[in-house]
Amino acid sequence: MSTVRNKDDFDWTQPSVGRLFEFLQEHTKWNREFQEREYARCLAGCHSARERLTSFLHLNVSTQSSADMNDLLGFWKTLHGAAPEQTASLKAFTAYLVDSSKGHAKNGKSPFTAREAETDDWAALFLALHARPGWGIKTTALFVKAAIRLHRGPQALHFWPDAWQGSAGSLQSKPYLPVDRVILHIFKTLGHPCPRVENINSGLRNRYSAEQMLTWDDLWFWGFFTQTGTDGERELGWNSGKFWSQLSSSKNDETQLRSLGETFIGLLTAKS
């Protein structure tokens, strides 16, 4: 009998996954506060909603190591040419992207359907962005997720009045996680035979609600500060150098965060 495991052969119901989610739920404030400081730092010099939107788009795209600037050229020109009313709301900006993309649609599977986009503004934005050259699935997922988070935080940073997330539970569609190498390593440590962006999202979105998917997004925060090295050479352990290099990290709380980071690592390495 073959002992080769299927690349998607991972038990999402195992206790270790549940315990990891409980940890993220209990300590979600740390990533939320970190991200809010990042957003405030990026948008502090903006004088209008249009400037905040533009800066926020650049912030999220610039974090992607594989972003192709030449592919994105058309998008930035389209954004620059938009009339004020075409960027003034989530619905208007999405409609503008759709109209300006006609005849130039990009091939590629999206995690959202056209039917979902008819009833959910965030799903519609995801489809509209992902159709643009240069907007890969991870970059699109990152911006949409970040925009959801931003519009749940301080209103002074908002750029779309119709995107305000006034209460938990208001999300209709499940956010698609921007899975990067940090998160891939987490699931590899948990025992996933072949973690990928698609199968991690599929596994989580099949079992968790829209609000819970935002909680799973906190994986990046804990993974980022507890990993050293790159790709196949990653090691687990609190990374003080990385922590202190981040302008938005809570320096006065490092002792507590180090302890929580060690708990996080223990959850990844414990036997189910």
Short mmCIF file of C-alpha atoms in Angstrom, two decimals:
data_model
loop_
_atom_site.label_atom_id
_atom_site.label_comp_id
_atom_site.label_asym_id
_atom_site.label_seq_id
_atom_site.Cartn_x
_atom_site.Cartn_y
_atom_site.Cartn_z
CA MET A 1 0.00 0.00 0.00
CA SER A 2 1.30 3.47 -0.89
CA THR A 3 2.32 5.70 1.99
CA VAL A 4 2.29 8.88 -0.11
CA ARG A 5 -0.16 11.39 1.35
CA ASN A 6 -2.53 13.46 -0.72
CA LYS A 7 -1.42 17.10 -0.82
CA ASP A 8 -4.75 18.14 0.76
CA ASP A 9 -4.83 15.31 3.31
CA PHE A 10 -5.02 17.37 6.49
CA ASP A 11 -7.45 16.89 9.38
CA TRP A 12 -8.95 20.30 10.03
CA THR A 13 -10.95 18.89 12.95
CA GLN A 14 -7.88 17.84 14.95
CA PRO A 15 -7.69 19.32 18.47
CA SER A 16 -4.50 21.27 17.71
CA VAL A 17 -6.36 23.40 15.15
CA GLY A 18 -9.14 24.13 17.63
CA ARG A 19 -6.69 25.06 20.38
CA LEU A 20 -4.83 27.35 17.99
CA PHE A 21 -8.05 29.15 17.09
CA GLU A 22 -8.92 29.58 20.77
CA PHE A 23 -5.51 31.17 21.35
CA LEU A 24 -6.03 33.59 18.45
CA GLN A 25 -9.50 34.49 19.71
CA GLU A 26 -8.28 35.18 23.23
CA HIS A 27 -5.35 37.35 22.15
CA THR A 28 -6.76 39.09 19.07
CA LYS A 29 -6.19 42.57 20.50
CA TRP A 30 -2.46 42.40 19.85
CA ASN A 31 -2.66 42.13 16.08
CA ARG A 32 -5.60 44.54 15.92
CA GLU A 33 -3.66 47.23 17.77
CA PHE A 34 -0.49 46.55 15.75
CA GLN A 35 -2.38 46.90 12.45
CA GLU A 36 -4.17 50.05 13.58
CA ARG A 37 -0.83 51.66 14.41
CA GLU A 38 0.49 50.64 10.98
CA TYR A 39 -2.57 52.15 9.28
CA ALA A 40 -2.33 55.37 11.30
CA ARG A 41 1.37 55.73 10.49
CA CYS A 42 0.69 55.29 6.77
CA LEU A 43 -2.30 57.63 6.61
CA ALA A 44 -1.26 60.33 9.10
CA GLY A 45 -0.24 62.82 6.41
CA CYS A 46 -3.33 62.40 4.24
CA HIS A 47 -5.75 65.31 3.97
CA SER A 48 -8.68 63.64 2.21
CA ALA A 49 -10.43 60.30 1.81
CA ARG A 50 -9.03 60.05 -1.72
CA GLU A 51 -5.47 60.43 -0.41
CA ARG A 52 -6.12 57.81 2.28
CA LEU A 53 -7.44 55.34 -0.31
CA THR A 54 -4.44 55.89 -2.58
CA SER A 55 -1.93 55.59 0.27
CA PHE A 56 -3.64 52.47 1.60
CA LEU A 57 -3.54 50.81 -1.80
CA HIS A 58 0.18 51.58 -2.08
CA LEU A 59 0.84 50.35 1.47
CA ASN A 60 -0.66 46.94 0.79
CA VAL A 61 0.83 46.48 -2.67
CA SER A 62 4.30 47.50 -1.48
CA THR A 63 4.39 44.68 1.09
CA GLN A 64 4.20 42.06 -1.66
CA SER A 65 7.67 40.89 -2.70
CA SER A 66 6.44 39.46 -6.00
CA ALA A 67 4.31 42.41 -7.13
CA ASP A 68 5.05 43.32 -10.77
CA MET A 69 5.24 47.11 -11.09
CA ASN A 70 4.87 46.98 -14.87
CA ASP A 71 1.68 44.93 -14.60
CA LEU A 72 0.32 47.41 -12.06
CA LEU A 73 1.01 50.44 -14.24
CA GLY A 74 -2.43 50.37 -15.83
CA PHE A 75 -4.12 50.16 -12.44
CA TRP A 76 -2.28 53.18 -11.03
CA LYS A 77 -3.10 55.20 -14.13
CA THR A 78 -6.75 54.19 -13.84
CA LEU A 79 -6.78 55.26 -10.19
CA HIS A 80 -5.10 58.57 -11.03
CA GLY A 81 -7.71 59.29 -13.70
CA ALA A 82 -10.73 58.59 -11.51
CA ALA A 83 -13.15 61.42 -10.83
CA PRO A 84 -13.74 62.25 -7.14
CA GLU A 85 -17.14 60.59 -7.09
CA GLN A 86 -15.67 57.39 -8.54
CA THR A 87 -13.51 56.77 -5.45
CA ALA A 88 -15.85 58.28 -2.85
CA SER A 89 -17.42 55.00 -1.74
CA LEU A 90 -16.82 51.26 -1.80
CA LYS A 91 -19.67 50.72 -4.25
CA ALA A 92 -18.57 53.57 -6.54
CA PHE A 93 -14.92 52.48 -6.62
CA THR A 94 -15.87 48.88 -7.37
CA ALA A 95 -18.18 49.99 -10.18
CA TYR A 96 -15.41 52.20 -11.59
CA LEU A 97 -12.95 49.29 -11.60
CA VAL A 98 -15.48 47.04 -13.33
CA ASP A 99 -16.29 49.63 -16.00
CA SER A 100 -12.64 50.45 -16.68
CA SER A 101 -11.75 46.74 -16.96
CA LYS A 102 -14.26 45.84 -19.65
CA GLY A 103 -12.55 44.08 -22.51
CA HIS A 104 -9.37 43.56 -20.49
CA ALA A 105 -10.42 40.90 -17.99
CA LYS A 106 -7.62 38.78 -16.55
CA ASN A 107 -7.89 35.02 -16.58
CA GLY A 108 -7.76 33.21 -13.26
CA LYS A 109 -10.05 31.57 -10.75
CA SER A 110 -11.49 33.71 -7.98
CA PRO A 111 -12.69 32.49 -4.58
CA PHE A 112 -15.89 34.51 -4.99
CA THR A 113 -18.70 34.06 -7.49
CA ALA A 114 -20.57 36.70 -9.44
CA ARG A 115 -23.68 35.82 -7.44
CA GLU A 116 -21.86 36.54 -4.17
CA ALA A 117 -20.70 39.86 -5.59
CA GLU A 118 -24.31 40.85 -6.26
CA THR A 119 -25.14 40.72 -2.56
CA ASP A 120 -21.84 41.51 -0.84
CA ASP A 121 -19.79 44.64 -1.47
CA TRP A 122 -16.49 43.13 -0.30
CA ALA A 123 -16.86 40.13 -2.59
CA ALA A 124 -17.60 42.54 -5.45
CA LEU A 125 -14.46 44.55 -4.67
CA PHE A 126 -12.39 41.36 -4.57
CA LEU A 127 -13.60 40.33 -8.03
CA ALA A 128 -13.06 43.82 -9.46
CA LEU A 129 -9.49 44.09 -8.15
CA HIS A 130 -8.52 40.52 -8.97
CA ALA A 131 -9.56 41.11 -12.59
CA ARG A 132 -6.87 43.78 -12.95
CA PRO A 133 -3.37 42.88 -14.19
CA GLY A 134 -0.89 42.91 -11.33
CA TRP A 135 -3.48 42.06 -8.71
CA GLY A 136 -2.73 38.47 -7.80
CA ILE A 137 -4.95 36.59 -5.42
CA LYS A 138 -2.73 37.23 -2.38
CA THR A 139 -2.37 40.97 -3.03
CA THR A 140 -6.12 41.26 -3.59
CA ALA A 141 -6.87 39.28 -0.44
CA LEU A 142 -4.47 41.45 1.58
CA PHE A 143 -6.02 44.74 0.52
CA VAL A 144 -9.64 43.63 0.93
CA LYS A 145 -8.97 42.12 4.35
CA ALA A 146 -7.01 45.20 5.44
CA ALA A 147 -9.78 47.54 4.23
CA ILE A 148 -12.31 45.58 6.28
CA ARG A 149 -10.09 45.89 9.35
CA LEU A 150 -9.42 49.58 8.78
CA HIS A 151 -13.13 50.40 8.57
CA ARG A 152 -13.65 48.74 11.95
CA GLY A 153 -11.08 50.99 13.58
CA PRO A 154 -10.73 54.75 14.17
CA GLN A 155 -13.09 56.63 11.86
CA ALA A 156 -10.49 59.32 11.17
CA LEU A 157 -8.68 56.76 9.00
CA HIS A 158 -11.70 55.64 6.96
CA PHE A 159 -11.97 56.49 3.26
CA TRP A 160 -15.32 54.88 2.31
CA PRO A 161 -18.42 55.87 4.33
CA ASP A 162 -20.38 52.84 3.11
CA ALA A 163 -17.66 50.44 4.27
CA TRP A 164 -17.92 51.20 7.97
CA GLN A 165 -18.06 47.95 9.94
CA GLY A 166 -20.11 49.07 12.90
CA SER A 167 -20.56 45.71 14.55
CA ALA A 168 -19.15 42.21 14.51
CA GLY A 169 -21.26 39.84 12.48
CA SER A 170 -21.93 42.33 9.68
CA LEU A 171 -19.72 40.50 7.17
CA GLN A 172 -21.67 38.50 4.59
CA SER A 173 -18.85 36.81 2.68
CA LYS A 174 -15.91 35.03 4.28
CA PRO A 175 -12.63 36.93 3.83
CA TYR A 176 -9.95 35.17 1.81
CA LEU A 177 -6.74 35.04 3.82
CA PRO A 178 -3.55 36.49 2.27
CA VAL A 179 -1.53 33.37 3.03
CA ASP A 180 2.21 34.04 2.84
CA ARG A 181 5.32 32.00 3.70
CA VAL A 182 4.87 32.75 7.40
CA ILE A 183 1.44 31.12 7.44
CA LEU A 184 2.53 28.29 5.15
CA HIS A 185 5.25 27.41 7.67
CA ILE A 186 2.71 27.41 10.49
CA PHE A 187 0.58 24.80 8.75
CA LYS A 188 3.61 22.80 7.74
CA THR A 189 4.55 22.66 11.42
CA LEU A 190 1.01 21.54 12.25
CA GLY A 191 1.50 18.60 9.89
CA HIS A 192 -0.08 19.75 6.64
CA PRO A 193 1.65 17.69 3.89
CA CYS A 194 1.55 20.42 1.24
CA PRO A 195 0.22 23.77 2.51
CA ARG A 196 -0.75 26.22 -0.21
CA VAL A 197 -2.76 29.45 -0.40
CA GLU A 198 -5.72 27.64 -1.92
CA ASN A 199 -6.00 24.59 0.30
CA ILE A 200 -5.48 26.53 3.53
CA ASN A 201 -8.24 28.96 2.60
CA SER A 202 -10.48 26.13 1.46
CA GLY A 203 -9.97 24.20 4.69
CA LEU A 204 -10.66 27.19 6.92
CA ARG A 205 -13.49 28.76 4.92
CA ASN A 206 -15.35 25.45 4.86
CA ARG A 207 -15.40 25.34 8.66
CA TYR A 208 -15.35 28.87 10.01
CA SER A 209 -17.64 31.90 9.77
CA ALA A 210 -16.78 35.24 8.18
CA GLU A 211 -15.93 36.77 11.56
CA GLN A 212 -13.84 33.76 12.51
CA MET A 213 -11.84 34.08 9.30
CA LEU A 214 -10.74 37.54 10.45
CA THR A 215 -9.57 35.91 13.68
CA TRP A 216 -7.54 33.39 11.67
CA ASP A 217 -5.84 36.34 9.97
CA ASP A 218 -4.05 36.93 13.29
CA LEU A 219 -1.88 33.91 12.46
CA TRP A 220 0.42 36.22 10.54
CA PHE A 221 1.16 38.39 13.59
CA TRP A 222 2.16 35.50 15.83
CA GLY A 223 3.99 33.65 13.08
CA PHE A 224 5.90 36.73 11.95
CA PHE A 225 7.39 37.39 15.39
CA THR A 226 8.13 33.73 16.18
CA GLN A 227 10.00 32.72 13.03
CA THR A 228 13.63 33.15 12.06
CA GLY A 229 15.12 32.49 8.63
CA THR A 230 13.51 32.14 5.22
CA ASP A 231 11.61 29.48 3.30
CA GLY A 232 12.84 25.94 4.09
CA GLU A 233 15.33 27.21 6.68
CA ARG A 234 12.77 28.72 9.05
CA GLU A 235 13.08 28.04 12.77
CA LEU A 236 10.58 28.71 15.54
CA GLY A 237 11.50 31.01 18.41
CA TRP A 238 10.80 34.55 19.58
CA ASN A 239 12.50 36.95 17.16
CA SER A 240 13.46 40.05 19.17
CA GLY A 241 15.33 41.58 16.27
CA LYS A 242 12.28 41.44 14.06
CA PHE A 243 10.05 42.70 16.88
CA TRP A 244 12.20 45.75 17.60
CA SER A 245 12.62 46.53 13.90
CA GLN A 246 8.89 47.12 13.50
CA LEU A 247 7.87 50.72 14.21
CA SER A 248 4.38 49.65 15.25
CA SER A 249 5.31 46.84 17.65
CA SER A 250 4.44 47.41 21.31
CA LYS A 251 7.95 47.61 22.77
CA ASN A 252 6.79 47.99 26.39
CA ASP A 253 4.91 44.70 26.13
CA GLU A 254 7.69 42.53 24.74
CA THR A 255 7.96 40.36 27.87
CA GLN A 256 4.27 39.49 27.73
CA LEU A 257 4.30 39.00 23.97
CA ARG A 258 7.39 36.79 24.16
CA SER A 259 5.58 34.59 26.68
CA LEU A 260 2.50 34.43 24.46
CA GLY A 261 4.73 33.71 21.48
CA GLU A 262 6.20 30.73 23.31
CA THR A 263 2.67 29.51 24.07
CA PHE A 264 1.84 29.89 20.38
CA ILE A 265 4.87 27.82 19.38
CA GLY A 266 3.87 25.17 21.91
CA LEU A 267 0.46 24.89 20.27
CA LEU A 268 2.08 24.34 16.87
CA THR A 269 4.49 21.67 18.04
CA ALA A 270 2.28 19.79 20.52
CA LYS A 271 1.07 16.37 19.50
CA SER A 272 -2.68 16.22 18.88
#
